[in-house]
PDB file of C-alpha atoms and ligand atoms in Angstrom:
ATOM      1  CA  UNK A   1      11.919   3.122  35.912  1.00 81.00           C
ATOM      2  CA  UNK A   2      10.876   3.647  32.390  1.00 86.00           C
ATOM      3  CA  UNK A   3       6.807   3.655  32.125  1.00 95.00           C
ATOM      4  CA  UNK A   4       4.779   2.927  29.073  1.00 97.00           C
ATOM      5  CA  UNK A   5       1.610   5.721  28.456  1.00 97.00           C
ATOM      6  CA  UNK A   6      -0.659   4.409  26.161  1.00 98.00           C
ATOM      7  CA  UNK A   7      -0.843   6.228  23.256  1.00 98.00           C
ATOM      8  CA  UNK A   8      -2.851   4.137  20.061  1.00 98.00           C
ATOM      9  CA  UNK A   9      -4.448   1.450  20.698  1.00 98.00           C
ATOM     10  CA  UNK A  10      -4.903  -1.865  17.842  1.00 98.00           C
ATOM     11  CA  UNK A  11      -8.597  -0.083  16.883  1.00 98.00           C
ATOM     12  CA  UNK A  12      -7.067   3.450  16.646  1.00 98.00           C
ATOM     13  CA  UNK A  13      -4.296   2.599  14.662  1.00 98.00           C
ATOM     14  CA  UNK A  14      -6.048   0.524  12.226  1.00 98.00           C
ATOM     15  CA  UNK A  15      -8.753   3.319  11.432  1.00 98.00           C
ATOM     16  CA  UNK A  16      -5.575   5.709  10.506  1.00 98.00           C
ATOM     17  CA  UNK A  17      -3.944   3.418   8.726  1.00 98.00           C
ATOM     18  CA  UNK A  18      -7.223   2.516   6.899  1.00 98.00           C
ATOM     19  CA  UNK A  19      -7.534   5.794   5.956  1.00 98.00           C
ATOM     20  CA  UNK A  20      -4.395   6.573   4.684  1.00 98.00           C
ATOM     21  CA  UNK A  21      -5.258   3.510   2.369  1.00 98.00           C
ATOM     22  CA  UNK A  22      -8.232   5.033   1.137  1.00 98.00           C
ATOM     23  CA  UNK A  23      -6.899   8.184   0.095  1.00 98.00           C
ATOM     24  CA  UNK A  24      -4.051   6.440  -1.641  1.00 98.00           C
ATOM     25  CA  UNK A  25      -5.877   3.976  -3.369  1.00 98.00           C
ATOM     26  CA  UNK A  26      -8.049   7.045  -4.427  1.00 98.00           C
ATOM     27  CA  UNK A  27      -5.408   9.318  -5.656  1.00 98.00           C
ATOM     28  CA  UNK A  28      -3.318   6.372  -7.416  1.00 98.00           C
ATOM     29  CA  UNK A  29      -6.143   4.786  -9.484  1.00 95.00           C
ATOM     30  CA  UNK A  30      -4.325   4.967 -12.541  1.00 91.00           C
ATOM     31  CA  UNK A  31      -0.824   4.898 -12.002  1.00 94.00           C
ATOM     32  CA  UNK A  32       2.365   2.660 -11.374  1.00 91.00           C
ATOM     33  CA  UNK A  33       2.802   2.749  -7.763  1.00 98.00           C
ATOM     34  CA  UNK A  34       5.593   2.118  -6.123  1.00 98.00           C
ATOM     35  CA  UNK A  35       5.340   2.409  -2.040  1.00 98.00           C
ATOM     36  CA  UNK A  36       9.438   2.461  -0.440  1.00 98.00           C
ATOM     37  CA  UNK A  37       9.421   2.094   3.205  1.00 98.00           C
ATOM     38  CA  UNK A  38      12.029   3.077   5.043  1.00 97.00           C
ATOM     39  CA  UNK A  39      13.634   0.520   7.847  1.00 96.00           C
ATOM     40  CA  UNK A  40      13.455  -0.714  10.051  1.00 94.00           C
ATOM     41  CA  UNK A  41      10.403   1.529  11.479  1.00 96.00           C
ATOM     42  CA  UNK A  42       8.463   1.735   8.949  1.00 98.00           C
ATOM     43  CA  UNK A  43       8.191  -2.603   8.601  1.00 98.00           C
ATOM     44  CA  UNK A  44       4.762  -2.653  10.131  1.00 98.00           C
ATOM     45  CA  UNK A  45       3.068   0.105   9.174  1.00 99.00           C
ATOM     46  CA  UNK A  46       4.170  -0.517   5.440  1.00 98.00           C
ATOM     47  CA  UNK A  47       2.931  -4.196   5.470  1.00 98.00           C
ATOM     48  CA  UNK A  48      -0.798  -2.828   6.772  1.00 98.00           C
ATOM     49  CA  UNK A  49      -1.356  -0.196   4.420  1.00 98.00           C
ATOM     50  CA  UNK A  50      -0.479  -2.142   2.071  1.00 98.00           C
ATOM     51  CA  UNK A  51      -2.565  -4.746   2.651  1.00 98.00           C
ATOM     52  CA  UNK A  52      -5.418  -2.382   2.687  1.00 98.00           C
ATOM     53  CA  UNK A  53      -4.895  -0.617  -0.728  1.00 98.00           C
ATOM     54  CA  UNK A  54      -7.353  -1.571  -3.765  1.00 98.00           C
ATOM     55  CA  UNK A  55      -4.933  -0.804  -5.725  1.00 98.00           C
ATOM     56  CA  UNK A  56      -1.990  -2.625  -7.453  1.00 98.00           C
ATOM     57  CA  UNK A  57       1.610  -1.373  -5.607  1.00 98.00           C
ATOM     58  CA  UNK A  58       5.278  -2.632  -6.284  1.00 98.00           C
ATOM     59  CA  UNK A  59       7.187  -2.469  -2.615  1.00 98.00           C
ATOM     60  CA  UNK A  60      10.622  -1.777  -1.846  1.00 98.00           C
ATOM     61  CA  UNK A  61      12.467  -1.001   1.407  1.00 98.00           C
ATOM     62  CA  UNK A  62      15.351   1.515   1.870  1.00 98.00           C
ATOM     63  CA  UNK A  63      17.382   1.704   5.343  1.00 96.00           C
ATOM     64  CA  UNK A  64      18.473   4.668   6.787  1.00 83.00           C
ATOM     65  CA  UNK A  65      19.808   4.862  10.329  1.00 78.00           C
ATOM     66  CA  UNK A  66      19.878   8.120  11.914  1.00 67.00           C
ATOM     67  CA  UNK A  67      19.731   7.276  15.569  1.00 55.00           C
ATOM     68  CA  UNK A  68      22.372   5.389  17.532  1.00 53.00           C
ATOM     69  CA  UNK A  69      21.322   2.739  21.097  1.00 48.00           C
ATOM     70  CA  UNK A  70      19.267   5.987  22.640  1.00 54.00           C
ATOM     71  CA  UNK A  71      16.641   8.824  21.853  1.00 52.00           C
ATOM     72  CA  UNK A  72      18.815  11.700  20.664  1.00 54.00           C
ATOM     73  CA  UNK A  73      18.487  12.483  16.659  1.00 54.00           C
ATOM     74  CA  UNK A  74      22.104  12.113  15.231  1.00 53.00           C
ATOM     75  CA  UNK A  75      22.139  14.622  11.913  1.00 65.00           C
ATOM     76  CA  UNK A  76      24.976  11.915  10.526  1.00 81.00           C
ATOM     77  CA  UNK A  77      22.445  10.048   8.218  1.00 88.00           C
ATOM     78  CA  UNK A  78      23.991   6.682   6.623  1.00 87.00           C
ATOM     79  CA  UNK A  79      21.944   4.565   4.039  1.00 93.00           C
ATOM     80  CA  UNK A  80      22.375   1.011   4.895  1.00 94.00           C
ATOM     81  CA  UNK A  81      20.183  -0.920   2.524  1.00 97.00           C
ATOM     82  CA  UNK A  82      19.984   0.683  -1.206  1.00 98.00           C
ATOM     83  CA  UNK A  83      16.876   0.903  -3.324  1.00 98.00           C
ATOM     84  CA  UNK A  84      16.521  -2.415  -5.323  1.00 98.00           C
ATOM     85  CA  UNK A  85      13.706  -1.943  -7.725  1.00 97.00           C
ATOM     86  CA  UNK A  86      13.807   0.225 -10.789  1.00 97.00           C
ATOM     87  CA  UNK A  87      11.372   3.690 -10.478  1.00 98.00           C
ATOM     88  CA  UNK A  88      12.217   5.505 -12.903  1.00 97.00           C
ATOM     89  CA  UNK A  89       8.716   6.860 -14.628  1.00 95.00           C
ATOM     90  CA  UNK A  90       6.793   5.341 -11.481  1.00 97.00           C
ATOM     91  CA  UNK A  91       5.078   7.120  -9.304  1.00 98.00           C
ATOM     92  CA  UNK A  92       6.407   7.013  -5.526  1.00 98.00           C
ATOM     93  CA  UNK A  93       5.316   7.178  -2.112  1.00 98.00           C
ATOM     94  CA  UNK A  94       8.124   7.035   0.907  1.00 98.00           C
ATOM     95  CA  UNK A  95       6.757   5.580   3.715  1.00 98.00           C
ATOM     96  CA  UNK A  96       8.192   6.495   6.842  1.00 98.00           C
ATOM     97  CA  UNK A  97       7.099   5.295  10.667  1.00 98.00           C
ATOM     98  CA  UNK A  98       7.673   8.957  12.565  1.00 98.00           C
ATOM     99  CA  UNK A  99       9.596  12.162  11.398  1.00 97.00           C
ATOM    100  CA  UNK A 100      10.840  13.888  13.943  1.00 95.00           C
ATOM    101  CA  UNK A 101      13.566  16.254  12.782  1.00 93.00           C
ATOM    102  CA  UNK A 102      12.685  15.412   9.378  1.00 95.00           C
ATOM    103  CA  UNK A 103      16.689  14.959   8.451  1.00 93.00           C
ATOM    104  CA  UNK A 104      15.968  11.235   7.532  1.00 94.00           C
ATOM    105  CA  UNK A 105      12.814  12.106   5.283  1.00 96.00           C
ATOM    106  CA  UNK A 106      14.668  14.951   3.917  1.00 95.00           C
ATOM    107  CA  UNK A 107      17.818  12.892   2.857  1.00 94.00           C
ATOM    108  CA  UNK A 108      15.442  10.029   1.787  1.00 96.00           C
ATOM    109  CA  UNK A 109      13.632  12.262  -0.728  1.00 97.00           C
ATOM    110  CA  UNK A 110      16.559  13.371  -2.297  1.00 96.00           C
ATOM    111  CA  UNK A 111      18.360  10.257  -2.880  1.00 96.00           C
ATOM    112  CA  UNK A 112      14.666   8.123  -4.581  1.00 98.00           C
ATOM    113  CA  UNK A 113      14.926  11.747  -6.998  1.00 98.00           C
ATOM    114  CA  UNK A 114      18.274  10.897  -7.734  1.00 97.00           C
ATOM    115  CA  UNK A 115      16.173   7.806  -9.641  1.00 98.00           C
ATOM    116  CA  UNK A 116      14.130   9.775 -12.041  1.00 97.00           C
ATOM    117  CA  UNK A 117      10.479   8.984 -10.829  1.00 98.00           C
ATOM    118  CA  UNK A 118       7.777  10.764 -12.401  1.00 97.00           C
ATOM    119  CA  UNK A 119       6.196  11.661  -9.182  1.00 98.00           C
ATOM    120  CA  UNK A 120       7.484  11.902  -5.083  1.00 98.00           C
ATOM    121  CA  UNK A 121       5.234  11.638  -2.405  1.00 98.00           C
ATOM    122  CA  UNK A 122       5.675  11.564   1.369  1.00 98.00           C
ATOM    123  CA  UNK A 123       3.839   9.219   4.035  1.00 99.00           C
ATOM    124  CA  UNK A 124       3.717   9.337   7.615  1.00 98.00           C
ATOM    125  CA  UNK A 125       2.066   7.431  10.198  1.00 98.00           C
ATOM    126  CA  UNK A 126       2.956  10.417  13.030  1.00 98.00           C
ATOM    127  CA  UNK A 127       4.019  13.774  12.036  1.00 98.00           C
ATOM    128  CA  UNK A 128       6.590  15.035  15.123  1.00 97.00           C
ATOM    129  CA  UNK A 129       6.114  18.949  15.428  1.00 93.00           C
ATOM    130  CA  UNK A 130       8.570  19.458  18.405  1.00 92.00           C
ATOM    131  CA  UNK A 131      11.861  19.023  16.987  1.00 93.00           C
ATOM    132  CA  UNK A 132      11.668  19.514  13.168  1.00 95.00           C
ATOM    133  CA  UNK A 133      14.800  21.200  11.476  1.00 94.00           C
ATOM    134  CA  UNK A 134      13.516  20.976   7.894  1.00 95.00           C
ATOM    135  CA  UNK A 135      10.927  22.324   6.147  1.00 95.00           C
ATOM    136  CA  UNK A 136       9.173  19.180   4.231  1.00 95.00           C
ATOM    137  CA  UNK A 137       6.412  18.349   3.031  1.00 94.00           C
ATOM    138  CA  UNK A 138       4.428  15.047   4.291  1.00 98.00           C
ATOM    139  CA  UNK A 139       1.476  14.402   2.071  1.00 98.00           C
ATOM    140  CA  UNK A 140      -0.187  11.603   3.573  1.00 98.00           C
ATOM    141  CA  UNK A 141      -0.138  11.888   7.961  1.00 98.00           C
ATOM    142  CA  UNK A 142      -1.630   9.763  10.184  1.00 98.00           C
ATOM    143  CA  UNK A 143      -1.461  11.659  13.883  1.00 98.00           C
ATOM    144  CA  UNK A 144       0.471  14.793  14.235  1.00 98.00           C
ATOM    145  CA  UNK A 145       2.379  14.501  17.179  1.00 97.00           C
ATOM    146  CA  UNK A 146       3.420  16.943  20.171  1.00 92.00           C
ATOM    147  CA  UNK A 147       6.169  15.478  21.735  1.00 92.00           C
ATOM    148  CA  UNK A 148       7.378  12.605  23.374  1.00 95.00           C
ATOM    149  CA  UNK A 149       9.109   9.244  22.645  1.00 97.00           C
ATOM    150  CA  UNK A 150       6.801   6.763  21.158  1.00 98.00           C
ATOM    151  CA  UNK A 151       7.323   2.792  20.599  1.00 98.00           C
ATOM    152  CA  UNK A 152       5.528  -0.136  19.619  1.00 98.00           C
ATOM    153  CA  UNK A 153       4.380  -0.626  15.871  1.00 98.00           C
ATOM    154  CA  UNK A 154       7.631  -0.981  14.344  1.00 98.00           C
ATOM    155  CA  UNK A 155       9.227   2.077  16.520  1.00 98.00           C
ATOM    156  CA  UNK A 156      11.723   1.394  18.771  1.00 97.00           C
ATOM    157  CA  UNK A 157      14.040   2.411  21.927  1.00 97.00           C
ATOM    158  CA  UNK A 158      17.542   1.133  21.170  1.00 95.00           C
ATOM    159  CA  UNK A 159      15.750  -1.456  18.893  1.00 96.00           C
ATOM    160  CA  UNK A 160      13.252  -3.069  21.253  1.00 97.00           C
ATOM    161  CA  UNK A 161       9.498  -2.432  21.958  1.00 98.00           C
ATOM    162  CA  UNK A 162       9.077  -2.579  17.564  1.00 98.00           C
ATOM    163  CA  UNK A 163       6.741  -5.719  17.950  1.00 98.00           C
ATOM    164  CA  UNK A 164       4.188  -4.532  20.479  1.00 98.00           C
ATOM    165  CA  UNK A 165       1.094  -4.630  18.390  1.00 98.00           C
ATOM    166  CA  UNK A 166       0.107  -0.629  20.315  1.00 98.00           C
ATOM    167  CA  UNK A 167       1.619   2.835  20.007  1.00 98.00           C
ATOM    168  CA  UNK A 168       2.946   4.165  23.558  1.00 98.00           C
ATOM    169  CA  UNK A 169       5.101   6.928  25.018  1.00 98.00           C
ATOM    170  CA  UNK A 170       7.988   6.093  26.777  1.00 97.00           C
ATOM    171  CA  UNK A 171       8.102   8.067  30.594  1.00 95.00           C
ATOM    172  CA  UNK A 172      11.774   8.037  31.109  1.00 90.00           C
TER     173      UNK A 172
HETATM  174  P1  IMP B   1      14.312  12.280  11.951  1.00 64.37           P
HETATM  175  O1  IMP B   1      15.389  12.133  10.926  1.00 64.37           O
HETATM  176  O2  IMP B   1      14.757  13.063  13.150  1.00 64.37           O
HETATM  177  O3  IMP B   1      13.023  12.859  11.366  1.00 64.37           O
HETATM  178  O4  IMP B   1      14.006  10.881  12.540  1.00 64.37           O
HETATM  179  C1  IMP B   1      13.355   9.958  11.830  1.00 64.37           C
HETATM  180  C2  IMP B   1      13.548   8.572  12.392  1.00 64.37           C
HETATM  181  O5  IMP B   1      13.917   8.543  13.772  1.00 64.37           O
HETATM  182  C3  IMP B   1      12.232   7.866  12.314  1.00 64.37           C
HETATM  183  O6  IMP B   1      12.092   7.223  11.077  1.00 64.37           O
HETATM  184  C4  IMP B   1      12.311   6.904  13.465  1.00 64.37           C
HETATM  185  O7  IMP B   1      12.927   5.717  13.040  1.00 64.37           O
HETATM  186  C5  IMP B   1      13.177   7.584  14.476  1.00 64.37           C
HETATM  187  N1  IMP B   1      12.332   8.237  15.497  1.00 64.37           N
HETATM  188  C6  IMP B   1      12.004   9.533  15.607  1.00 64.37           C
HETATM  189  N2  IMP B   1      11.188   9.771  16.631  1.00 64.37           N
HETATM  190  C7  IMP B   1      10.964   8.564  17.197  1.00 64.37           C
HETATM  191  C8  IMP B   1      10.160   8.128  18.303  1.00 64.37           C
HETATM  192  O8  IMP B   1       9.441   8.884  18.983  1.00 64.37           O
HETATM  193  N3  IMP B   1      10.190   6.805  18.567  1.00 64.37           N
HETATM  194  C9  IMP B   1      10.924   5.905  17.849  1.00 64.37           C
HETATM  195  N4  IMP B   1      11.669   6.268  16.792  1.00 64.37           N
HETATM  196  C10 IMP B   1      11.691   7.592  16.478  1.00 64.37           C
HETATM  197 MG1   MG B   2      12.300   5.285  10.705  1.00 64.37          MG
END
């Protein structure tokens, strides 16, 4: 039977996202923001922090799907939803829910350059050491993460568990 450990709780989560906000809103004071989530994870965690910037932000969502009904990273990356808005000359921060190989971040952040921005940046609500392939950098991070299979928050298992309002490992 699959258990659920606790892993964030509502409190815990809010004080990294919270944070996050803080140094964004800090860093971006004067610039055309533009924050890109990337679906479906990152739906929650997006819609937080960016409720708790100070600052003005444009918001656009790309779709990537890397992993099929299970746990296993697939390295065949498809884009299924297309970036909408126009960045060129804005200044950019992909949000992402987990990287865990870093594959998806990696062919995220070349295909928003293929758009001209004036700036890239990288944003993570957990940083997965375990199984990283690619070297890239993640400028903003919530919680670095060991190991395991987390859910809730917008992450799923074979797209359930995304609307439980805590982080948890999966016991499998
Ligand atoms: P990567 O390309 O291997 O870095 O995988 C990135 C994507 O896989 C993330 O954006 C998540 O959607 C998904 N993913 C990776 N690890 C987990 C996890 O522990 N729980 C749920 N989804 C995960
Ligand atoms: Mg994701």
């Amino acid at each position: 039977m699959t258990e659920f450990e606790p892993f964030l709780d509502r409190d815990e989560i809010h004080r990294l996202v919270a944070d996050i906000a803080d140094r964004i809103s800090g860093d971006y004071k004067n610039n055309d923001l533009v924050l890109i989530g990337v679906l479906k994870g990152s739906f929650i965690f997006l819609s937080d922090l960016a409720r708790q910037l100070t600052i003005p932000a444009e918001i656009d969502f790309i779709g990537a799907s890397s992993y099929g009904a299970g746990a296993q990273s697939s390295e065949n990356i498809r884009l299924t939803k297309p970036l909408q808005i126009d960045i060129r000359n804005k200044h950019i921060i992909i949000i992402e829910d987990i990287i865990d190989t870093g594959l998806t971040l990696a062919y995220m952040v070349n295909y928003i350059k293929s758009f001209e921005p004036s700036n890239l940046k990288t944003c993570a609500l957990l940083d997965k050491r375990e199984r990283r392939q690619v070297d890239i950098d993640i400028d903003y991070v919530g919680r670095i993460v060991e190991k395991g299979f987390l859910v809730g928050y917008g992450l799923d298992y074979a797209e359930r568990y995304r609307n439980l309002p805590e982080l948890y490992c999966l016991k499998f």
